mmCIF file of C-alpha atoms in Angstrom:
data_model
loop_
_atom_site.group_PDB
_atom_site.id
_atom_site.type_symbol
_atom_site.label_atom_id
_atom_site.label_comp_id
_atom_site.label_asym_id
_atom_site.label_seq_id
_atom_site.Cartn_x
_atom_site.Cartn_y
_atom_site.Cartn_z
ATOM 1 C CA UNK A 1 117.269 91.354 130.607
ATOM 2 C CA UNK A 2 116.936 90.624 126.906
ATOM 3 C CA UNK A 3 114.347 92.704 125.092
ATOM 4 C CA UNK A 4 111.293 91.064 123.582
ATOM 5 C CA UNK A 5 111.155 91.748 119.870
ATOM 6 C CA UNK A 6 108.045 93.514 118.589
ATOM 7 C CA UNK A 7 107.563 91.653 115.320
ATOM 8 C CA UNK A 8 106.279 94.235 112.851
ATOM 9 C CA UNK A 9 106.150 91.689 110.021
ATOM 10 C CA UNK A 10 103.847 89.407 111.982
ATOM 11 C CA UNK A 11 101.560 92.227 113.145
ATOM 12 C CA UNK A 12 101.450 93.611 109.598
ATOM 13 C CA UNK A 13 100.544 90.166 108.251
ATOM 14 C CA UNK A 14 97.617 89.905 110.662
ATOM 15 C CA UNK A 15 96.390 93.406 109.819
ATOM 16 C CA UNK A 16 96.692 92.817 106.066
ATOM 17 C CA UNK A 17 94.579 89.677 106.362
ATOM 18 C CA UNK A 18 91.900 91.772 108.081
ATOM 19 C CA UNK A 19 92.167 94.445 105.366
ATOM 20 C CA UNK A 20 91.899 91.806 102.607
ATOM 21 C CA UNK A 21 88.652 90.483 104.102
ATOM 22 C CA UNK A 22 87.165 93.983 104.248
ATOM 23 C CA UNK A 23 88.333 94.815 100.721
ATOM 24 C CA UNK A 24 86.670 91.619 99.486
ATOM 25 C CA UNK A 25 83.395 92.633 101.143
ATOM 26 C CA UNK A 26 83.555 96.064 99.491
ATOM 27 C CA UNK A 27 84.288 94.554 96.091
ATOM 28 C CA UNK A 28 81.254 92.311 96.469
ATOM 29 C CA UNK A 29 79.295 95.522 96.996
ATOM 30 C CA UNK A 30 80.736 96.906 93.718
ATOM 31 C CA UNK A 31 83.236 99.211 95.460
ATOM 32 C CA UNK A 32 86.792 98.498 94.256
ATOM 33 C CA UNK A 33 89.247 100.376 96.510
ATOM 34 C CA UNK A 34 91.872 102.093 94.386
ATOM 35 C CA UNK A 35 95.204 103.720 95.249
ATOM 36 C CA UNK A 36 97.029 106.031 92.834
ATOM 37 C CA UNK A 37 100.769 106.403 93.433
ATOM 38 C CA UNK A 38 102.492 109.272 91.636
ATOM 39 C CA UNK A 39 106.236 108.918 91.075
ATOM 40 C CA UNK A 40 108.217 111.818 89.619
ATOM 41 C CA UNK A 41 111.741 111.059 88.428
ATOM 42 C CA UNK A 42 113.996 108.035 88.707
ATOM 43 C CA UNK A 43 115.043 107.950 92.369
ATOM 44 C CA UNK A 44 116.051 104.325 92.951
ATOM 45 C CA UNK A 45 114.871 104.198 96.566
ATOM 46 C CA UNK A 46 111.533 105.780 95.630
ATOM 47 C CA UNK A 47 111.037 103.237 92.867
ATOM 48 C CA UNK A 48 111.678 100.416 95.345
ATOM 49 C CA UNK A 49 109.148 101.863 97.809
ATOM 50 C CA UNK A 50 106.569 102.233 95.047
ATOM 51 C CA UNK A 51 107.102 98.626 93.919
ATOM 52 C CA UNK A 52 106.578 97.443 97.492
ATOM 53 C CA UNK A 53 103.338 99.431 97.729
ATOM 54 C CA UNK A 54 102.069 97.981 94.454
ATOM 55 C CA UNK A 55 102.823 94.460 95.676
ATOM 56 C CA UNK A 56 101.049 95.101 98.990
ATOM 57 C CA UNK A 57 97.986 96.429 97.155
ATOM 58 C CA UNK A 58 97.798 93.255 95.053
ATOM 59 C CA UNK A 59 98.027 91.099 98.178
ATOM 60 C CA UNK A 60 94.901 92.637 99.745
ATOM 61 C CA UNK A 61 92.894 93.215 96.540
ATOM 62 C CA UNK A 62 93.296 96.993 96.240
ATOM 63 C CA UNK A 63 93.569 98.376 92.701
ATOM 64 C CA UNK A 64 96.925 100.086 92.196
ATOM 65 C CA UNK A 65 97.462 102.848 89.644
ATOM 66 C CA UNK A 66 101.058 103.932 89.049
ATOM 67 C CA UNK A 67 101.521 107.334 87.447
ATOM 68 C CA UNK A 68 105.216 107.570 86.557
ATOM 69 C CA UNK A 69 106.286 111.017 85.386
ATOM 70 C CA UNK A 70 109.699 112.135 84.082
ATOM 71 C CA UNK A 71 112.129 114.110 86.214
ATOM 72 C CA UNK A 72 111.541 117.264 84.169
ATOM 73 C CA UNK A 73 107.781 117.302 84.844
ATOM 74 C CA UNK A 74 106.821 120.851 85.832
ATOM 75 C CA UNK A 75 105.014 121.687 89.041
ATOM 76 C CA UNK A 76 101.961 122.837 87.084
ATOM 77 C CA UNK A 77 101.860 119.553 85.154
ATOM 78 C CA UNK A 78 102.021 117.599 88.389
ATOM 79 C CA UNK A 79 99.267 119.679 89.984
ATOM 80 C CA UNK A 80 97.047 119.106 86.937
ATOM 81 C CA UNK A 81 97.620 115.359 87.230
ATOM 82 C CA UNK A 82 96.670 115.447 90.909
ATOM 83 C CA UNK A 83 93.514 117.392 90.075
ATOM 84 C CA UNK A 84 92.644 114.717 87.538
ATOM 85 C CA UNK A 85 93.103 111.997 90.172
ATOM 86 C CA UNK A 86 91.036 113.989 92.682
ATOM 87 C CA UNK A 87 88.133 113.715 90.242
ATOM 88 C CA UNK A 88 88.474 110.039 89.359
ATOM 89 C CA UNK A 89 85.812 107.878 91.006
ATOM 90 C CA UNK A 90 87.960 104.743 90.787
ATOM 91 C CA UNK A 91 90.750 106.407 92.803
ATOM 92 C CA UNK A 92 90.038 106.527 96.544
ATOM 93 C CA UNK A 93 93.546 107.304 97.747
ATOM 94 C CA UNK A 94 96.357 109.428 96.284
ATOM 95 C CA UNK A 95 99.993 109.211 97.314
ATOM 96 C CA UNK A 96 102.747 111.335 95.818
ATOM 97 C CA UNK A 97 106.050 109.606 96.493
ATOM 98 C CA UNK A 98 108.565 111.838 98.268
ATOM 99 C CA UNK A 99 111.115 113.293 97.818
ATOM 100 C CA UNK A 100 110.169 115.308 94.759
ATOM 101 C CA UNK A 101 112.638 116.913 92.333
ATOM 102 C CA UNK A 102 114.058 120.199 93.633
ATOM 103 C CA UNK A 103 112.053 122.400 91.249
ATOM 104 C CA UNK A 104 108.713 121.180 92.688
ATOM 105 C CA UNK A 105 107.376 122.634 95.955
ATOM 106 C CA UNK A 106 106.380 119.738 98.196
ATOM 107 C CA UNK A 107 103.959 121.820 100.276
ATOM 108 C CA UNK A 108 101.859 122.842 97.260
ATOM 109 C CA UNK A 109 101.677 119.273 96.009
ATOM 110 C CA UNK A 110 100.490 117.916 99.368
ATOM 111 C CA UNK A 111 97.867 120.646 99.672
ATOM 112 C CA UNK A 112 96.600 119.898 96.141
ATOM 113 C CA UNK A 113 95.432 116.413 97.147
ATOM 114 C CA UNK A 114 91.818 116.479 98.299
ATOM 115 C CA UNK A 115 91.751 115.669 102.061
ATOM 116 C CA UNK A 116 89.299 112.804 101.441
ATOM 117 C CA UNK A 117 91.941 111.045 99.321
ATOM 118 C CA UNK A 118 94.994 112.027 101.383
ATOM 119 C CA UNK A 119 95.885 108.502 102.520
ATOM 120 C CA UNK A 120 99.403 109.628 103.523
ATOM 121 C CA UNK A 121 97.805 111.861 106.174
ATOM 122 C CA UNK A 122 99.933 114.909 105.324
ATOM 123 C CA UNK A 123 97.280 117.407 104.214
ATOM 124 C CA UNK A 124 96.979 120.346 106.672
ATOM 125 C CA UNK A 125 93.282 119.569 107.167
ATOM 126 C CA UNK A 126 94.012 115.994 108.225
ATOM 127 C CA UNK A 127 96.884 117.160 110.437
ATOM 128 C CA UNK A 128 94.557 119.702 112.072
ATOM 129 C CA UNK A 129 91.905 117.059 112.671
ATOM 130 C CA UNK A 130 94.517 114.770 114.206
ATOM 131 C CA UNK A 131 95.729 117.575 116.472
ATOM 132 C CA UNK A 132 92.194 118.152 117.787
ATOM 133 C CA UNK A 133 91.383 114.468 118.197
ATOM 134 C CA UNK A 134 88.931 114.286 115.306
ATOM 135 C CA UNK A 135 88.576 111.440 112.822
ATOM 136 C CA UNK A 136 91.170 111.825 110.070
ATOM 137 C CA UNK A 137 93.671 109.993 107.917
ATOM 138 C CA UNK A 138 96.680 109.493 110.172
ATOM 139 C CA UNK A 139 100.291 109.597 108.903
ATOM 140 C CA UNK A 140 101.192 106.004 108.149
ATOM 141 C CA UNK A 141 104.448 105.515 110.064
ATOM 142 C CA UNK A 142 103.319 107.019 113.402
ATOM 143 C CA UNK A 143 99.972 105.250 112.994
ATOM 144 C CA UNK A 144 101.820 101.971 112.479
ATOM 145 C CA UNK A 145 103.817 102.558 115.671
ATOM 146 C CA UNK A 146 100.604 103.032 117.669
ATOM 147 C CA UNK A 147 99.067 99.861 116.239
ATOM 148 C CA UNK A 148 102.222 97.866 117.055
ATOM 149 C CA UNK A 149 102.101 98.977 120.686
ATOM 150 C CA UNK A 150 98.387 98.255 120.999
ATOM 151 C CA UNK A 151 98.756 94.802 119.420
ATOM 152 C CA UNK A 152 101.644 94.017 121.783
ATOM 153 C CA UNK A 153 99.576 95.103 124.798
ATOM 154 C CA UNK A 154 101.931 97.895 125.859
ATOM 155 C CA UNK A 155 100.201 100.517 127.986
ATOM 156 C CA UNK A 156 100.380 104.078 126.641
ATOM 157 C CA UNK A 157 98.116 106.102 128.923
ATOM 158 C CA UNK A 158 100.068 107.812 131.696
ATOM 159 C CA UNK A 159 103.438 106.767 130.304
ATOM 160 C CA UNK A 160 106.303 109.164 129.562
ATOM 161 C CA UNK A 161 107.101 109.041 125.854
ATOM 162 C CA UNK A 162 110.302 110.627 124.556
ATOM 163 C CA UNK A 163 110.583 111.185 120.811
ATOM 164 C CA UNK A 164 113.992 111.839 119.289
ATOM 165 C CA UNK A 165 113.301 113.613 116.007
ATOM 166 C CA UNK A 166 110.831 116.307 114.954
ATOM 167 C CA UNK A 167 110.085 115.687 111.278
ATOM 168 C CA UNK A 168 106.635 116.453 109.908
ATOM 169 C CA UNK A 169 106.376 112.866 108.661
ATOM 170 C CA UNK A 170 107.206 110.968 111.868
ATOM 171 C CA UNK A 171 108.371 112.884 114.942
ATOM 172 C CA UNK A 172 105.742 115.608 115.261
ATOM 173 C CA UNK A 173 102.665 113.511 114.417
ATOM 174 C CA UNK A 174 103.904 110.609 116.560
ATOM 175 C CA UNK A 175 104.020 112.875 119.590
ATOM 176 C CA UNK A 176 100.467 114.063 118.935
ATOM 177 C CA UNK A 177 99.147 110.515 118.596
ATOM 178 C CA UNK A 178 100.729 109.585 121.926
ATOM 179 C CA UNK A 179 99.272 112.717 123.487
ATOM 180 C CA UNK A 180 95.843 111.743 122.151
ATOM 181 C CA UNK A 181 96.286 108.450 124.037
ATOM 182 C CA UNK A 182 96.999 110.322 127.302
ATOM 183 C CA UNK A 183 100.772 109.915 127.362
ATOM 184 C CA UNK A 184 103.136 112.614 128.595
ATOM 185 C CA UNK A 185 105.321 113.560 125.635
ATOM 186 C CA UNK A 186 108.812 115.062 125.399
ATOM 187 C CA UNK A 187 110.323 116.008 122.024
ATOM 188 C CA UNK A 188 114.090 115.924 121.565
ATOM 189 C CA UNK A 189 116.035 117.055 118.517
ATOM 190 C CA UNK A 190 119.421 118.206 117.246
ATOM 191 C CA UNK A 191 119.495 121.233 119.568
ATOM 192 C CA UNK A 192 118.371 119.440 122.705
ATOM 193 C CA UNK A 193 120.915 119.851 125.494
ATOM 194 C CA UNK A 194 121.852 116.751 127.484
ATOM 195 C CA UNK A 195 119.893 114.339 125.303
ATOM 196 C CA UNK A 196 120.799 111.395 127.514
ATOM 197 C CA UNK A 197 119.089 113.018 130.522
ATOM 198 C CA UNK A 198 115.782 113.149 128.641
ATOM 199 C CA UNK A 199 115.909 109.768 126.913
ATOM 200 C CA UNK A 200 116.747 107.950 130.175
ATOM 201 C CA UNK A 201 113.390 109.108 131.576
ATOM 202 C CA UNK A 202 111.375 107.494 128.792
ATOM 203 C CA UNK A 203 108.992 104.629 129.423
ATOM 204 C CA UNK A 204 108.625 104.549 125.643
ATOM 205 C CA UNK A 205 111.463 105.884 123.503
ATOM 206 C CA UNK A 206 110.846 106.571 119.799
ATOM 207 C CA UNK A 207 114.001 107.040 117.736
ATOM 208 C CA UNK A 208 113.304 108.859 114.467
ATOM 209 C CA UNK A 209 116.396 110.933 113.787
ATOM 210 C CA UNK A 210 118.003 109.178 110.815
ATOM 211 C CA UNK A 211 121.423 108.444 112.332
ATOM 212 C CA UNK A 212 122.768 104.879 112.199
ATOM 213 C CA UNK A 213 122.969 103.147 115.597
ATOM 214 C CA UNK A 214 122.833 106.504 117.406
ATOM 215 C CA UNK A 215 120.801 105.442 120.457
ATOM 216 C CA UNK A 216 123.059 103.413 122.765
ATOM 217 C CA UNK A 217 122.740 101.617 126.064
ATOM 218 C CA UNK A 218 123.445 104.811 128.013
ATOM 219 C CA UNK A 219 120.421 106.526 126.442
ATOM 220 C CA UNK A 220 117.724 104.297 127.914
ATOM 221 C CA UNK A 221 116.470 103.250 131.302
ATOM 222 C CA UNK A 222 115.974 99.668 132.409
ATOM 223 C CA UNK A 223 112.742 98.170 131.115
ATOM 224 C CA UNK A 224 111.953 100.829 128.512
ATOM 225 C CA UNK A 225 110.091 100.110 125.286
ATOM 226 C CA UNK A 226 112.227 101.259 122.345
ATOM 227 C CA UNK A 227 110.713 101.953 118.931
ATOM 228 C CA UNK A 228 113.278 102.256 116.142
ATOM 229 C CA UNK A 229 111.883 104.151 113.139
ATOM 230 C CA UNK A 230 115.234 104.630 111.413
ATOM 231 C CA UNK A 231 116.252 102.974 108.158
ATOM 232 C CA UNK A 232 119.942 103.602 107.475
ATOM 233 C CA UNK A 233 123.104 102.042 106.132
ATOM 234 C CA UNK A 234 126.061 101.639 108.481
ATOM 235 C CA UNK A 235 129.745 101.995 107.551
ATOM 236 C CA UNK A 236 129.629 98.472 106.077
ATOM 237 C CA UNK A 237 126.532 99.308 103.979
ATOM 238 C CA UNK A 238 124.440 97.013 106.164
ATOM 239 C CA UNK A 239 120.825 97.992 106.804
ATOM 240 C CA UNK A 240 120.370 99.299 110.346
ATOM 241 C CA UNK A 241 118.164 101.543 112.442
ATOM 242 C CA UNK A 242 118.739 104.532 114.700
ATOM 243 C CA UNK A 243 119.114 102.225 117.712
ATOM 244 C CA UNK A 244 122.246 100.177 118.396
ATOM 245 C CA UNK A 245 121.568 96.430 118.921
ATOM 246 C CA UNK A 246 123.200 96.600 122.373
ATOM 247 C CA UNK A 247 120.044 98.342 123.642
ATOM 248 C CA UNK A 248 118.353 94.917 123.732
ATOM 249 C CA UNK A 249 120.363 94.190 126.898
ATOM 250 C CA UNK A 250 118.420 96.825 128.814
ATOM 251 C CA UNK A 251 115.080 97.386 127.070
ATOM 252 C CA UNK A 252 111.935 95.381 127.783
ATOM 253 C CA UNK A 253 110.677 95.670 124.191
ATOM 254 C CA UNK A 254 112.474 96.613 120.982
ATOM 255 C CA UNK A 255 111.489 96.867 117.324
ATOM 256 C CA UNK A 256 113.991 95.344 114.876
ATOM 257 C CA UNK A 257 115.351 96.853 111.668
ATOM 258 C CA UNK A 258 114.380 95.500 109.240
ATOM 259 C CA UNK A 259 111.069 93.864 110.138
ATOM 260 C CA UNK A 260 109.789 96.350 112.692
ATOM 261 C CA UNK A 261 108.122 99.649 111.865
ATOM 262 C CA UNK A 262 108.709 99.377 108.091
ATOM 263 C CA UNK A 263 106.071 96.723 107.299
ATOM 264 C CA UNK A 264 103.536 98.625 109.404
ATOM 265 C CA UNK A 265 103.942 101.830 107.378
ATOM 266 C CA UNK A 266 102.697 100.240 104.157
ATOM 267 C CA UNK A 267 100.019 98.334 106.067
ATOM 268 C CA UNK A 268 98.529 101.547 107.429
ATOM 269 C CA UNK A 269 98.604 103.018 103.916
ATOM 270 C CA UNK A 270 96.445 100.072 102.835
ATOM 271 C CA UNK A 271 94.166 100.656 105.806
ATOM 272 C CA UNK A 272 93.790 104.351 104.979
ATOM 273 C CA UNK A 273 92.922 103.474 101.361
ATOM 274 C CA UNK A 274 90.293 101.014 102.581
ATOM 275 C CA UNK A 275 88.912 103.700 104.899
ATOM 276 C CA UNK A 276 88.735 106.201 102.019
ATOM 277 C CA UNK A 277 86.824 103.669 99.907
ATOM 278 C CA UNK A 278 84.405 103.047 102.768
ATOM 279 C CA UNK A 279 83.816 106.774 103.127
ATOM 280 C CA UNK A 280 83.180 107.122 99.386
ATOM 281 C CA UNK A 281 80.503 104.430 99.706
ATOM 282 C CA UNK A 282 78.855 106.351 102.537
ATOM 283 C CA UNK A 283 78.971 109.591 100.558
ATOM 284 C CA UNK A 284 77.465 107.958 97.453
ATOM 285 C CA UNK A 285 74.547 106.636 99.514
ATOM 286 C CA UNK A 286 74.010 110.074 101.021
#
């Protein structure tokens, strides 16, 4: 068996075309969806991510506002800037690029963003709504994973999903989204005993642990769907995921790195911004 590749780039392209059409319709109705991205400091990787988000916004017609602040920006200064963005009518979505400098408390910054503009889906109110199955802004990477599976026609309901990783950004919310779709979910992490025992039971295995090529052939069962969320550099500085390429010999479906989950993350950010703009239109009519 050779795994079928789940082409995240192609699915993202299709979704972005749909988003562009809807953005155009909103603009014709005098609503110009706007995304503000706040970048604190000069982290090279963060700058690259921000540039990619700006480019994606331009592609679909979303206004992009970059607020670049120096490394020494105080927490209070950052919170005041967020409050200013919360009150701007031309800004429908706010994203603060992580990680932040060490002197700034990430939790306070996330909670400062009004939930109606929290297009990253990290605000406790949006997380709570997600947990209880209510409408909310969903975290972009797990949301992108769900869309990839749906677009590929992979059944989720009744399946056993094993998630390796328990971060607040990917692992935890991914498990909840699968649970909301009636999957049976097992979380594994650094203290899980006999990891291989658990992963070999997965119909769908999500690797989100941040270790290059960690998941090997012995970790999966025949015919599993394997979602690789990792973005790492191997010992040769080559871009790779959390899943070793050899897994393709045994899996039925596999996401590549690059070109898998990555393009979907930014796409769902665009979708969330569009959704926020739509909601602002509804609120203004009310």
